[in-house]
PDB file of C-alpha atoms and ligand atoms in Angstrom:
ATOM      1  CA  MET A   1      -0.315   0.015  -0.133  1.00  0.00           C
ATOM      2  CA  GLN A   2       1.178   3.335  -0.890  1.00  0.00           C
ATOM      3  CA  LEU A   3       0.399   6.466   1.147  1.00  0.00           C
ATOM      4  CA  ILE A   4      -0.682   9.709  -1.005  1.00  0.00           C
ATOM      5  CA  ASP A   5       0.802  12.361   0.762  1.00  0.00           C
ATOM      6  CA  GLY A   6      -1.482  15.247  -0.180  1.00  0.00           C
ATOM      7  CA  LYS A   7       0.787  17.572   2.034  1.00  0.00           C
ATOM      8  CA  LYS A   8       3.525  17.021   0.059  1.00  0.00           C
ATOM      9  CA  VAL A   9       2.279  17.356  -3.367  1.00  0.00           C
ATOM     10  CA  ALA A  10       0.349  20.604  -1.985  1.00  0.00           C
ATOM     11  CA  GLU A  11       3.975  21.893  -1.025  1.00  0.00           C
ATOM     12  CA  GLU A  12       5.163  21.204  -4.504  1.00  0.00           C
ATOM     13  CA  ILE A  13       2.523  22.832  -6.208  1.00  0.00           C
ATOM     14  CA  LYS A  14       3.012  26.124  -4.285  1.00  0.00           C
ATOM     15  CA  LYS A  15       6.828  25.541  -4.964  1.00  0.00           C
ATOM     16  CA  GLU A  16       5.368  25.713  -8.877  1.00  0.00           C
ATOM     17  CA  ILE A  17       3.206  28.390  -8.383  1.00  0.00           C
ATOM     18  CA  ALA A  18       5.830  30.780  -6.594  1.00  0.00           C
ATOM     19  CA  LEU A  19       8.172  30.188  -9.675  1.00  0.00           C
ATOM     20  CA  GLU A  20       5.390  31.357 -11.976  1.00  0.00           C
ATOM     21  CA  VAL A  21       4.608  34.379  -9.817  1.00  0.00           C
ATOM     22  CA  ASP A  22       8.559  35.241  -9.911  1.00  0.00           C
ATOM     23  CA  LYS A  23       8.458  34.997 -13.711  1.00  0.00           C
ATOM     24  CA  ILE A  24       5.145  37.342 -13.682  1.00  0.00           C
ATOM     25  CA  VAL A  25       6.843  40.154 -11.713  1.00  0.00           C
ATOM     26  CA  ALA A  26       9.947  39.843 -13.457  1.00  0.00           C
ATOM     27  CA  SER A  27       8.211  40.630 -16.721  1.00  0.00           C
ATOM     28  CA  GLY A  28       7.011  43.817 -14.972  1.00  0.00           C
ATOM     29  CA  LYS A  29       3.231  42.677 -14.351  1.00  0.00           C
ATOM     30  CA  ARG A  30       2.106  43.068 -10.904  1.00  0.00           C
ATOM     31  CA  PRO A  31       1.538  39.954  -8.632  1.00  0.00           C
ATOM     32  CA  PRO A  32      -1.787  37.541  -9.249  1.00  0.00           C
ATOM     33  CA  HIS A  33      -4.304  39.177  -6.720  1.00  0.00           C
ATOM     34  CA  LEU A  34      -6.959  37.519  -4.675  1.00  0.00           C
ATOM     35  CA  ALA A  35      -9.736  38.826  -2.744  1.00  0.00           C
ATOM     36  CA  ALA A  36     -11.575  36.910  -0.197  1.00  0.00           C
ATOM     37  CA  VAL A  37     -15.295  38.414   1.120  1.00  0.00           C
ATOM     38  CA  LEU A  38     -16.046  37.308   4.815  1.00  0.00           C
ATOM     39  CA  VAL A  39     -19.012  38.023   6.232  1.00  0.00           C
ATOM     40  CA  GLY A  40     -19.538  37.691  10.047  1.00  0.00           C
ATOM     41  CA  HIS A  41     -17.342  35.971  12.387  1.00  0.00           C
ATOM     42  CA  ASP A  42     -18.135  32.039  12.230  1.00  0.00           C
ATOM     43  CA  GLY A  43     -15.051  30.151  13.613  1.00  0.00           C
ATOM     44  CA  GLY A  44     -14.916  27.803  10.706  1.00  0.00           C
ATOM     45  CA  SER A  45     -14.903  30.550   8.001  1.00  0.00           C
ATOM     46  CA  GLU A  46     -12.593  32.850   9.843  1.00  0.00           C
ATOM     47  CA  THR A  47      -9.702  29.586  10.218  1.00  0.00           C
ATOM     48  CA  TYR A  48     -10.468  28.854   6.178  1.00  0.00           C
ATOM     49  CA  VAL A  49      -9.926  32.416   5.174  1.00  0.00           C
ATOM     50  CA  ALA A  50      -6.818  33.256   7.290  1.00  0.00           C
ATOM     51  CA  TYR A  51      -5.272  29.869   5.815  1.00  0.00           C
ATOM     52  CA  LYS A  52      -6.132  31.636   2.197  1.00  0.00           C
ATOM     53  CA  ILE A  53      -4.765  34.773   2.973  1.00  0.00           C
ATOM     54  CA  LYS A  54      -1.622  33.169   4.390  1.00  0.00           C
ATOM     55  CA  ASP A  55      -1.656  30.697   1.214  1.00  0.00           C
ATOM     56  CA  CYS A  56      -1.506  33.972  -0.747  1.00  0.00           C
ATOM     57  CA  GLU A  57       1.453  35.415   0.990  1.00  0.00           C
ATOM     58  CA  ALA A  58       3.392  31.879   0.934  1.00  0.00           C
ATOM     59  CA  VAL A  59       3.615  31.997  -3.241  1.00  0.00           C
ATOM     60  CA  GLY A  60       3.920  35.821  -3.537  1.00  0.00           C
ATOM     61  CA  PHE A  61       0.081  36.684  -4.512  1.00  0.00           C
ATOM     62  CA  ARG A  62      -1.697  40.102  -3.392  1.00  0.00           C
ATOM     63  CA  SER A  63      -4.438  39.270  -1.349  1.00  0.00           C
ATOM     64  CA  SER A  64      -7.470  41.345   0.297  1.00  0.00           C
ATOM     65  CA  LEU A  65      -9.797  40.584   2.997  1.00  0.00           C
ATOM     66  CA  ILE A  66     -13.025  42.330   2.662  1.00  0.00           C
ATOM     67  CA  ARG A  67     -14.983  41.935   5.873  1.00  0.00           C
ATOM     68  CA  TYR A  68     -18.714  42.590   6.968  1.00  0.00           C
ATOM     69  CA  GLU A  69     -20.740  42.281   9.836  1.00  0.00           C
ATOM     70  CA  ASP A  70     -23.666  39.725  10.182  1.00  0.00           C
ATOM     71  CA  ASP A  71     -26.285  42.157   9.419  1.00  0.00           C
ATOM     72  CA  VAL A  72     -25.005  43.243   6.183  1.00  0.00           C
ATOM     73  CA  THR A  73     -27.704  43.594   3.678  1.00  0.00           C
ATOM     74  CA  GLU A  74     -27.991  41.064   0.768  1.00  0.00           C
ATOM     75  CA  GLU A  75     -27.861  44.234  -1.629  1.00  0.00           C
ATOM     76  CA  GLU A  76     -24.864  45.862  -0.187  1.00  0.00           C
ATOM     77  CA  LEU A  77     -22.780  42.576  -0.538  1.00  0.00           C
ATOM     78  CA  LEU A  78     -23.989  42.527  -4.424  1.00  0.00           C
ATOM     79  CA  SER A  79     -23.027  45.602  -4.937  1.00  0.00           C
ATOM     80  CA  LYS A  80     -19.408  44.946  -3.656  1.00  0.00           C
ATOM     81  CA  ILE A  81     -19.578  42.191  -5.821  1.00  0.00           C
ATOM     82  CA  THR A  82     -20.169  44.389  -8.944  1.00  0.00           C
ATOM     83  CA  GLU A  83     -16.988  46.201  -7.781  1.00  0.00           C
ATOM     84  CA  LEU A  84     -14.974  43.121  -7.520  1.00  0.00           C
ATOM     85  CA  ASN A  85     -16.453  42.070 -10.806  1.00  0.00           C
ATOM     86  CA  ASN A  86     -14.943  45.461 -12.367  1.00  0.00           C
ATOM     87  CA  ASP A  87     -11.744  45.831 -10.392  1.00  0.00           C
ATOM     88  CA  ASN A  88      -8.972  45.606 -12.989  1.00  0.00           C
ATOM     89  CA  GLU A  89      -6.264  44.974 -10.136  1.00  0.00           C
ATOM     90  CA  LEU A  90      -7.793  41.838  -9.113  1.00  0.00           C
ATOM     91  CA  ASP A  91      -7.649  38.848 -10.802  1.00  0.00           C
ATOM     92  CA  GLY A  92     -10.112  36.727  -8.933  1.00  0.00           C
ATOM     93  CA  PHE A  93     -12.229  36.602  -5.609  1.00  0.00           C
ATOM     94  CA  ILE A  94     -14.285  34.407  -3.551  1.00  0.00           C
ATOM     95  CA  VAL A  95     -16.957  34.886  -1.194  1.00  0.00           C
ATOM     96  CA  GLN A  96     -16.628  32.578   1.683  1.00  0.00           C
ATOM     97  CA  LEU A  97     -19.828  30.383   2.629  1.00  0.00           C
ATOM     98  CA  PRO A  98     -21.932  29.970   4.294  1.00  0.00           C
ATOM     99  CA  LEU A  99     -23.885  33.178   4.171  1.00  0.00           C
ATOM    100  CA  PRO A 100     -26.248  34.439   6.858  1.00  0.00           C
ATOM    101  CA  LYS A 101     -29.923  33.004   6.341  1.00  0.00           C
ATOM    102  CA  HIS A 102     -31.069  36.739   4.944  1.00  0.00           C
ATOM    103  CA  ILE A 103     -28.460  36.618   1.999  1.00  0.00           C
ATOM    104  CA  SER A 104     -29.100  34.240  -0.685  1.00  0.00           C
ATOM    105  CA  GLU A 105     -26.021  32.352  -1.258  1.00  0.00           C
ATOM    106  CA  GLN A 106     -27.270  31.261  -5.033  1.00  0.00           C
ATOM    107  CA  LYS A 107     -27.908  34.613  -5.726  1.00  0.00           C
ATOM    108  CA  VAL A 108     -24.293  35.983  -4.795  1.00  0.00           C
ATOM    109  CA  ILE A 109     -22.647  32.854  -6.440  1.00  0.00           C
ATOM    110  CA  GLU A 110     -24.517  33.795  -9.797  1.00  0.00           C
ATOM    111  CA  ALA A 111     -23.659  37.582  -9.258  1.00  0.00           C
ATOM    112  CA  ILE A 112     -20.007  36.701  -9.274  1.00  0.00           C
ATOM    113  CA  ASP A 113     -18.294  37.290 -13.014  1.00  0.00           C
ATOM    114  CA  PRO A 114     -17.453  33.795 -13.961  1.00  0.00           C
ATOM    115  CA  LYS A 115     -13.781  34.975 -15.238  1.00  0.00           C
ATOM    116  CA  LYS A 116     -13.309  35.851 -11.754  1.00  0.00           C
ATOM    117  CA  ASP A 117     -15.045  33.009 -10.004  1.00  0.00           C
ATOM    118  CA  VAL A 118     -11.796  31.122  -8.807  1.00  0.00           C
ATOM    119  CA  ASP A 119     -14.268  28.949  -6.253  1.00  0.00           C
ATOM    120  CA  GLY A 120     -15.540  27.450  -9.487  1.00  0.00           C
ATOM    121  CA  PHE A 121     -19.149  27.769  -8.157  1.00  0.00           C
ATOM    122  CA  HIS A 122     -20.924  29.970 -10.872  1.00  0.00           C
ATOM    123  CA  PRO A 123     -23.271  28.133 -13.080  1.00  0.00           C
ATOM    124  CA  VAL A 124     -21.228  28.777 -16.039  1.00  0.00           C
ATOM    125  CA  ASN A 125     -17.909  27.475 -14.818  1.00  0.00           C
ATOM    126  CA  VAL A 126     -20.077  24.232 -13.630  1.00  0.00           C
ATOM    127  CA  GLY A 127     -21.407  24.027 -16.928  1.00  0.00           C
ATOM    128  CA  ARG A 128     -18.385  24.411 -19.186  1.00  0.00           C
ATOM    129  CA  THR A 129     -16.851  21.800 -16.911  1.00  0.00           C
ATOM    130  CA  VAL A 130     -19.545  19.553 -17.921  1.00  0.00           C
ATOM    131  CA  ILE A 131     -19.426  20.089 -21.595  1.00  0.00           C
ATOM    132  CA  GLY A 132     -15.494  19.737 -21.473  1.00  0.00           C
ATOM    133  CA  LEU A 133     -14.659  23.411 -21.724  1.00  0.00           C
ATOM    134  CA  PRO A 134     -11.893  25.154 -19.979  1.00  0.00           C
ATOM    135  CA  ALA A 135     -13.302  26.219 -16.703  1.00  0.00           C
ATOM    136  CA  TYR A 136     -12.737  27.084 -13.110  1.00  0.00           C
ATOM    137  CA  VAL A 137     -13.097  23.723 -11.296  1.00  0.00           C
ATOM    138  CA  SER A 138     -13.846  23.925  -7.726  1.00  0.00           C
ATOM    139  CA  ALA A 139     -11.221  23.065  -5.261  1.00  0.00           C
ATOM    140  CA  THR A 140     -12.185  19.443  -4.081  1.00  0.00           C
ATOM    141  CA  PRO A 141     -12.437  18.046  -7.359  1.00  0.00           C
ATOM    142  CA  TYR A 142      -9.478  19.497  -8.644  1.00  0.00           C
ATOM    143  CA  GLY A 143      -7.307  18.624  -5.741  1.00  0.00           C
ATOM    144  CA  ILE A 144      -8.282  14.773  -5.922  1.00  0.00           C
ATOM    145  CA  MET A 145      -7.856  14.963 -10.037  1.00  0.00           C
ATOM    146  CA  GLU A 146      -4.525  16.335  -9.281  1.00  0.00           C
ATOM    147  CA  LEU A 147      -3.371  13.821  -6.947  1.00  0.00           C
ATOM    148  CA  ILE A 148      -4.404  10.911  -9.212  1.00  0.00           C
ATOM    149  CA  ARG A 149      -2.392  12.340 -11.864  1.00  0.00           C
ATOM    150  CA  ARG A 150       0.623  13.262  -9.840  1.00  0.00           C
ATOM    151  CA  TYR A 151       0.936   9.492  -8.286  1.00  0.00           C
ATOM    152  CA  ASN A 152       0.539   8.055 -11.996  1.00  0.00           C
ATOM    153  CA  ILE A 153      -2.423   6.359 -11.135  1.00  0.00           C
ATOM    154  CA  GLU A 154      -3.941   4.357 -14.011  1.00  0.00           C
ATOM    155  CA  ILE A 155      -7.784   5.870 -14.757  1.00  0.00           C
ATOM    156  CA  SER A 156      -8.694   4.981 -18.555  1.00  0.00           C
ATOM    157  CA  GLY A 157     -11.289   2.351 -18.530  1.00  0.00           C
ATOM    158  CA  ARG A 158     -11.117   1.533 -14.818  1.00  0.00           C
ATOM    159  CA  ASN A 159     -14.476   1.110 -12.653  1.00  0.00           C
ATOM    160  CA  CYS A 160     -14.672   4.223 -10.524  1.00  0.00           C
ATOM    161  CA  VAL A 161     -17.103   4.566  -7.878  1.00  0.00           C
ATOM    162  CA  VAL A 162     -17.772   7.995  -6.123  1.00  0.00           C
ATOM    163  CA  VAL A 163     -20.252   7.805  -3.156  1.00  0.00           C
ATOM    164  CA  GLY A 164     -21.734  10.896  -2.450  1.00  0.00           C
ATOM    165  CA  ARG A 165     -23.385  13.167  -5.011  1.00  0.00           C
ATOM    166  CA  SER A 166     -23.249  16.884  -3.788  1.00  0.00           C
ATOM    167  CA  GLN A 167     -22.801  19.697  -5.791  1.00  0.00           C
ATOM    168  CA  ILE A 168     -19.038  20.653  -4.756  1.00  0.00           C
ATOM    169  CA  VAL A 169     -17.417  16.817  -4.429  1.00  0.00           C
ATOM    170  CA  GLY A 170     -19.269  13.996  -5.611  1.00  0.00           C
ATOM    171  CA  ARG A 171     -20.994  15.620  -8.680  1.00  0.00           C
ATOM    172  CA  PRO A 172     -18.075  17.372 -10.164  1.00  0.00           C
ATOM    173  CA  VAL A 173     -15.692  14.838  -9.646  1.00  0.00           C
ATOM    174  CA  SER A 174     -17.672  12.099 -11.217  1.00  0.00           C
ATOM    175  CA  ILE A 175     -17.836  14.476 -14.305  1.00  0.00           C
ATOM    176  CA  LEU A 176     -14.025  15.100 -14.591  1.00  0.00           C
ATOM    177  CA  LEU A 177     -13.593  11.371 -13.972  1.00  0.00           C
ATOM    178  CA  SER A 178     -15.675  10.215 -16.976  1.00  0.00           C
ATOM    179  CA  GLN A 179     -14.330  13.231 -19.424  1.00  0.00           C
ATOM    180  CA  LYS A 180     -12.685  12.411 -22.661  1.00  0.00           C
ATOM    181  CA  GLY A 181      -8.958  11.642 -22.295  1.00  0.00           C
ATOM    182  CA  VAL A 182      -9.733  10.748 -18.577  1.00  0.00           C
ATOM    183  CA  ASP A 183     -11.950   7.827 -19.866  1.00  0.00           C
ATOM    184  CA  ALA A 184     -13.002   6.374 -16.407  1.00  0.00           C
ATOM    185  CA  THR A 185     -16.035   4.330 -16.019  1.00  0.00           C
ATOM    186  CA  VAL A 186     -17.838   6.312 -13.322  1.00  0.00           C
ATOM    187  CA  THR A 187     -20.777   5.038 -11.144  1.00  0.00           C
ATOM    188  CA  VAL A 188     -22.343   7.653  -8.789  1.00  0.00           C
ATOM    189  CA  ALA A 189     -23.882   6.053  -5.461  1.00  0.00           C
ATOM    190  CA  HIS A 190     -25.735   7.947  -3.062  1.00  0.00           C
ATOM    191  CA  SER A 191     -27.957   7.201   0.200  1.00  0.00           C
ATOM    192  CA  ARG A 192     -30.735   5.401  -1.886  1.00  0.00           C
ATOM    193  CA  THR A 193     -28.508   3.343  -3.891  1.00  0.00           C
ATOM    194  CA  LYS A 194     -28.973  -0.302  -3.794  1.00  0.00           C
ATOM    195  CA  ASN A 195     -26.739  -3.135  -2.708  1.00  0.00           C
ATOM    196  CA  LEU A 196     -24.068  -0.229  -1.873  1.00  0.00           C
ATOM    197  CA  GLU A 197     -21.659  -2.496  -0.315  1.00  0.00           C
ATOM    198  CA  LYS A 198     -21.207  -4.577  -3.279  1.00  0.00           C
ATOM    199  CA  ILE A 199     -21.044  -1.785  -5.625  1.00  0.00           C
ATOM    200  CA  CYS A 200     -18.440  -0.166  -3.630  1.00  0.00           C
ATOM    201  CA  ALA A 201     -16.475  -3.473  -3.804  1.00  0.00           C
ATOM    202  CA  GLU A 202     -16.204  -3.735  -7.608  1.00  0.00           C
ATOM    203  CA  ALA A 203     -14.225  -0.272  -7.716  1.00  0.00           C
ATOM    204  CA  ASP A 204     -11.179  -0.204  -9.093  1.00  0.00           C
ATOM    205  CA  ILE A 205     -11.049   3.581  -7.776  1.00  0.00           C
ATOM    206  CA  LEU A 206     -13.182   4.479  -4.646  1.00  0.00           C
ATOM    207  CA  VAL A 207     -14.100   7.984  -3.528  1.00  0.00           C
ATOM    208  CA  ALA A 208     -15.831   8.695  -0.560  1.00  0.00           C
ATOM    209  CA  ALA A 209     -17.173  11.703  -0.376  1.00  0.00           C
ATOM    210  CA  LEU A 210     -20.485  10.957   1.476  1.00  0.00           C
ATOM    211  CA  GLY A 211     -19.454  12.959   4.976  1.00  0.00           C
ATOM    212  CA  SER A 212     -20.099   9.914   7.216  1.00  0.00           C
ATOM    213  CA  PRO A 213     -17.273   9.277   9.173  1.00  0.00           C
ATOM    214  CA  GLU A 214     -15.721   5.576   8.743  1.00  0.00           C
ATOM    215  CA  PHE A 215     -18.452   4.772   6.431  1.00  0.00           C
ATOM    216  CA  VAL A 216     -16.412   2.499   4.027  1.00  0.00           C
ATOM    217  CA  LYS A 217     -15.080  -0.838   5.979  1.00  0.00           C
ATOM    218  CA  GLY A 218     -12.480  -3.264   5.021  1.00  0.00           C
ATOM    219  CA  HIS A 219     -15.278  -5.851   3.093  1.00  0.00           C
ATOM    220  CA  MET A 220     -16.367  -2.535   0.799  1.00  0.00           C
ATOM    221  CA  VAL A 221     -12.863  -2.360  -0.847  1.00  0.00           C
ATOM    222  CA  LYS A 222     -11.672  -4.632  -3.675  1.00  0.00           C
ATOM    223  CA  GLU A 223      -7.912  -6.080  -2.910  1.00  0.00           C
ATOM    224  CA  GLY A 224      -5.462  -3.360  -5.165  1.00  0.00           C
ATOM    225  CA  ALA A 225      -8.381  -0.727  -5.105  1.00  0.00           C
ATOM    226  CA  VAL A 226      -7.268   2.916  -5.142  1.00  0.00           C
ATOM    227  CA  VAL A 227      -9.305   4.587  -2.242  1.00  0.00           C
ATOM    228  CA  ILE A 228      -9.749   8.447  -1.890  1.00  0.00           C
ATOM    229  CA  ASP A 229     -11.086   9.551   1.156  1.00  0.00           C
ATOM    230  CA  VAL A 230     -12.863  13.054   1.095  1.00  0.00           C
ATOM    231  CA  GLY A 231     -14.380  13.044   4.753  1.00  0.00           C
ATOM    232  CA  THR A 232     -13.314  15.587   6.927  1.00  0.00           C
ATOM    233  CA  THR A 233     -15.550  15.270  10.214  1.00  0.00           C
ATOM    234  CA  ARG A 234     -14.982  16.698  13.269  1.00  0.00           C
ATOM    235  CA  ILE A 235     -14.992  14.312  16.085  1.00  0.00           C
ATOM    236  CA  PRO A 236     -14.539  15.694  19.648  1.00  0.00           C
ATOM    237  CA  SER A 237     -10.997  14.559  20.858  1.00  0.00           C
ATOM    238  CA  LYS A 238      -9.787  14.578  24.304  1.00  0.00           C
ATOM    239  CA  GLU A 239      -6.026  14.341  22.612  1.00  0.00           C
ATOM    240  CA  THR A 240      -5.586  17.569  20.716  1.00  0.00           C
ATOM    241  CA  LYS A 241      -5.815  21.132  21.752  1.00  0.00           C
ATOM    242  CA  SER A 242      -8.240  22.203  19.742  1.00  0.00           C
ATOM    243  CA  GLY A 243     -10.904  19.597  21.210  1.00  0.00           C
ATOM    244  CA  TRP A 244     -11.874  17.713  17.886  1.00  0.00           C
ATOM    245  CA  LYS A 245      -9.825  16.004  15.382  1.00  0.00           C
ATOM    246  CA  LEU A 246     -10.606  15.136  11.532  1.00  0.00           C
ATOM    247  CA  LYS A 247     -12.193  11.775  10.519  1.00  0.00           C
ATOM    248  CA  GLY A 248     -12.373  10.443   7.226  1.00  0.00           C
ATOM    249  CA  ASP A 249     -15.172   8.776   5.364  1.00  0.00           C
ATOM    250  CA  VAL A 250     -12.810   5.179   5.228  1.00  0.00           C
ATOM    251  CA  MET A 251     -12.184   3.196   8.391  1.00  0.00           C
ATOM    252  CA  PHE A 252      -8.354   3.751   7.682  1.00  0.00           C
ATOM    253  CA  SER A 253      -7.278   0.724  10.052  1.00  0.00           C
ATOM    254  CA  GLU A 254      -9.302  -2.000   8.061  1.00  0.00           C
ATOM    255  CA  VAL A 255      -9.248  -0.419   4.256  1.00  0.00           C
ATOM    256  CA  ALA A 256      -5.432   0.484   4.114  1.00  0.00           C
ATOM    257  CA  GLU A 257      -4.046  -2.952   4.150  1.00  0.00           C
ATOM    258  CA  LYS A 258      -6.324  -3.851   1.015  1.00  0.00           C
ATOM    259  CA  CYS A 259      -5.353  -0.961  -1.066  1.00  0.00           C
ATOM    260  CA  SER A 260      -2.561  -0.108  -3.744  1.00  0.00           C
ATOM    261  CA  PHE A 261      -2.985   3.513  -2.860  1.00  0.00           C
ATOM    262  CA  ILE A 262      -4.981   5.503  -0.192  1.00  0.00           C
ATOM    263  CA  THR A 263      -5.233   9.118   1.082  1.00  0.00           C
ATOM    264  CA  PRO A 264      -4.996   9.757   4.614  1.00  0.00           C
ATOM    265  CA  VAL A 265      -7.335  11.856   6.563  1.00  0.00           C
ATOM    266  CA  PRO A 266      -5.880  14.400   7.455  1.00  0.00           C
ATOM    267  CA  GLY A 267      -3.039  14.928   5.010  1.00  0.00           C
ATOM    268  CA  GLY A 268      -4.518  13.794   2.055  1.00  0.00           C
ATOM    269  CA  VAL A 269      -7.440  15.536  -0.124  1.00  0.00           C
ATOM    270  CA  GLY A 270      -7.617  18.519   2.219  1.00  0.00           C
ATOM    271  CA  PRO A 271      -4.085  20.111   1.693  1.00  0.00           C
ATOM    272  CA  MET A 272      -4.976  20.068  -1.854  1.00  0.00           C
ATOM    273  CA  THR A 273      -8.238  21.854  -1.313  1.00  0.00           C
ATOM    274  CA  ARG A 274      -6.392  24.723  -0.240  1.00  0.00           C
ATOM    275  CA  VAL A 275      -3.875  24.790  -3.346  1.00  0.00           C
ATOM    276  CA  SER A 276      -6.819  24.877  -5.609  1.00  0.00           C
ATOM    277  CA  LEU A 277      -7.491  28.207  -5.026  1.00  0.00           C
ATOM    278  CA  LEU A 278      -4.152  29.364  -5.601  1.00  0.00           C
ATOM    279  CA  LYS A 279      -3.941  27.588  -9.255  1.00  0.00           C
ATOM    280  CA  ASN A 280      -7.020  28.907 -10.298  1.00  0.00           C
ATOM    281  CA  THR A 281      -6.219  32.520  -9.165  1.00  0.00           C
ATOM    282  CA  LEU A 282      -2.756  31.907 -11.284  1.00  0.00           C
ATOM    283  CA  LEU A 283      -5.027  30.741 -14.253  1.00  0.00           C
ATOM    284  CA  ALA A 284      -6.989  33.899 -13.666  1.00  0.00           C
ATOM    285  CA  ALA A 285      -4.059  36.130 -13.790  1.00  0.00           C
ATOM    286  CA  LYS A 286      -2.647  34.206 -16.658  1.00  0.00           C
ATOM    287  CA  LYS A 287      -6.085  34.706 -18.436  1.00  0.00           C
ATOM    288  CA  GLU A 288      -5.685  30.975 -19.097  1.00  0.00           C
ATOM    289  CA  ILE A 289      -9.442  30.147 -18.790  1.00  0.00           C
ATOM    290  CA  TYR A 290     -11.427  33.005 -20.087  1.00  0.00           C
TER     291      TYR A 290
HETATM  292  N1  GUN B   1     -16.931  27.291   2.781  1.00  0.00           N
HETATM  293  C1  GUN B   1     -16.253  26.132   2.934  1.00  0.00           C
HETATM  294  N2  GUN B   1     -15.675  25.952   1.828  1.00  0.00           N
HETATM  295  C2  GUN B   1     -15.557  26.619   0.910  1.00  0.00           C
HETATM  296  C3  GUN B   1     -14.874  27.044  -0.336  1.00  0.00           C
HETATM  297  O1  GUN B   1     -14.056  26.113  -0.923  1.00  0.00           O
HETATM  298  N3  GUN B   1     -15.171  28.368  -1.005  1.00  0.00           N
HETATM  299  C4  GUN B   1     -16.247  29.365  -0.168  1.00  0.00           C
HETATM  300  N4  GUN B   1     -16.279  30.266  -0.920  1.00  0.00           N
HETATM  301  N5  GUN B   1     -16.810  28.859   0.868  1.00  0.00           N
HETATM  302  C5  GUN B   1     -16.614  27.978   1.560  1.00  0.00           C
END
């Protein structure tokens, strides 16, 4: 069994991005610039956005943080989005989710110019991904595909089972895996799937993205399979300072010994998710998608 080291790959990609930034700056242009809009003081969102800003600094990007209190109106937020859409000094931006209940997340996502939508959440980017056009791909699906590529894992013609059909992971990753040139045979399984255990056990590549800690047990995995664990459920823990630890969707102790490759939690898909935003911002700065 080989462990897929997402932390190491993410560091490699960051180094590659930093080199590209050096080239951009050496050519007389400003560095890539990402802005993050943060509404309110949700603990998780504060942490994620702080990481995003720190990642920008690490690769030499410019970053801006735009904060609003919880009581910001939808109109005010949409007006800021229009301003950011038209800001030529900015390559891409994100609005951190979730938003307070009085603001429509869908309206906000659709207000972002697809050319600056480095989260890849806008329907135009999702649609372009579906029909195989260049697009900003959302962070986790991109991270999963890049891990598979960088570990030279054969995908073409293989039987992939994606467990979970969420808009931000299961569904897009199933589309990327079945794209022309990638060529997996993909089954999307979900909570209503019959014979789920049997279907999982037939997978050459199993992507567990259902958000249920340790759902995938040893008997559900074929000998020699590749297992990608996307789960990141916080479980209370007395062993950590924070009082919680991350659990994946795969029972690692049972599954690891049967696999050819497996992503650990933490340190597998997670670090790749962070680096994906940097990659999309670089693509935006270089105008490589649109
Ligand atoms: N909230 C949790 N994950 C994400 C993400 O990838 N992007 C945004 N904008 N909000 C999030």
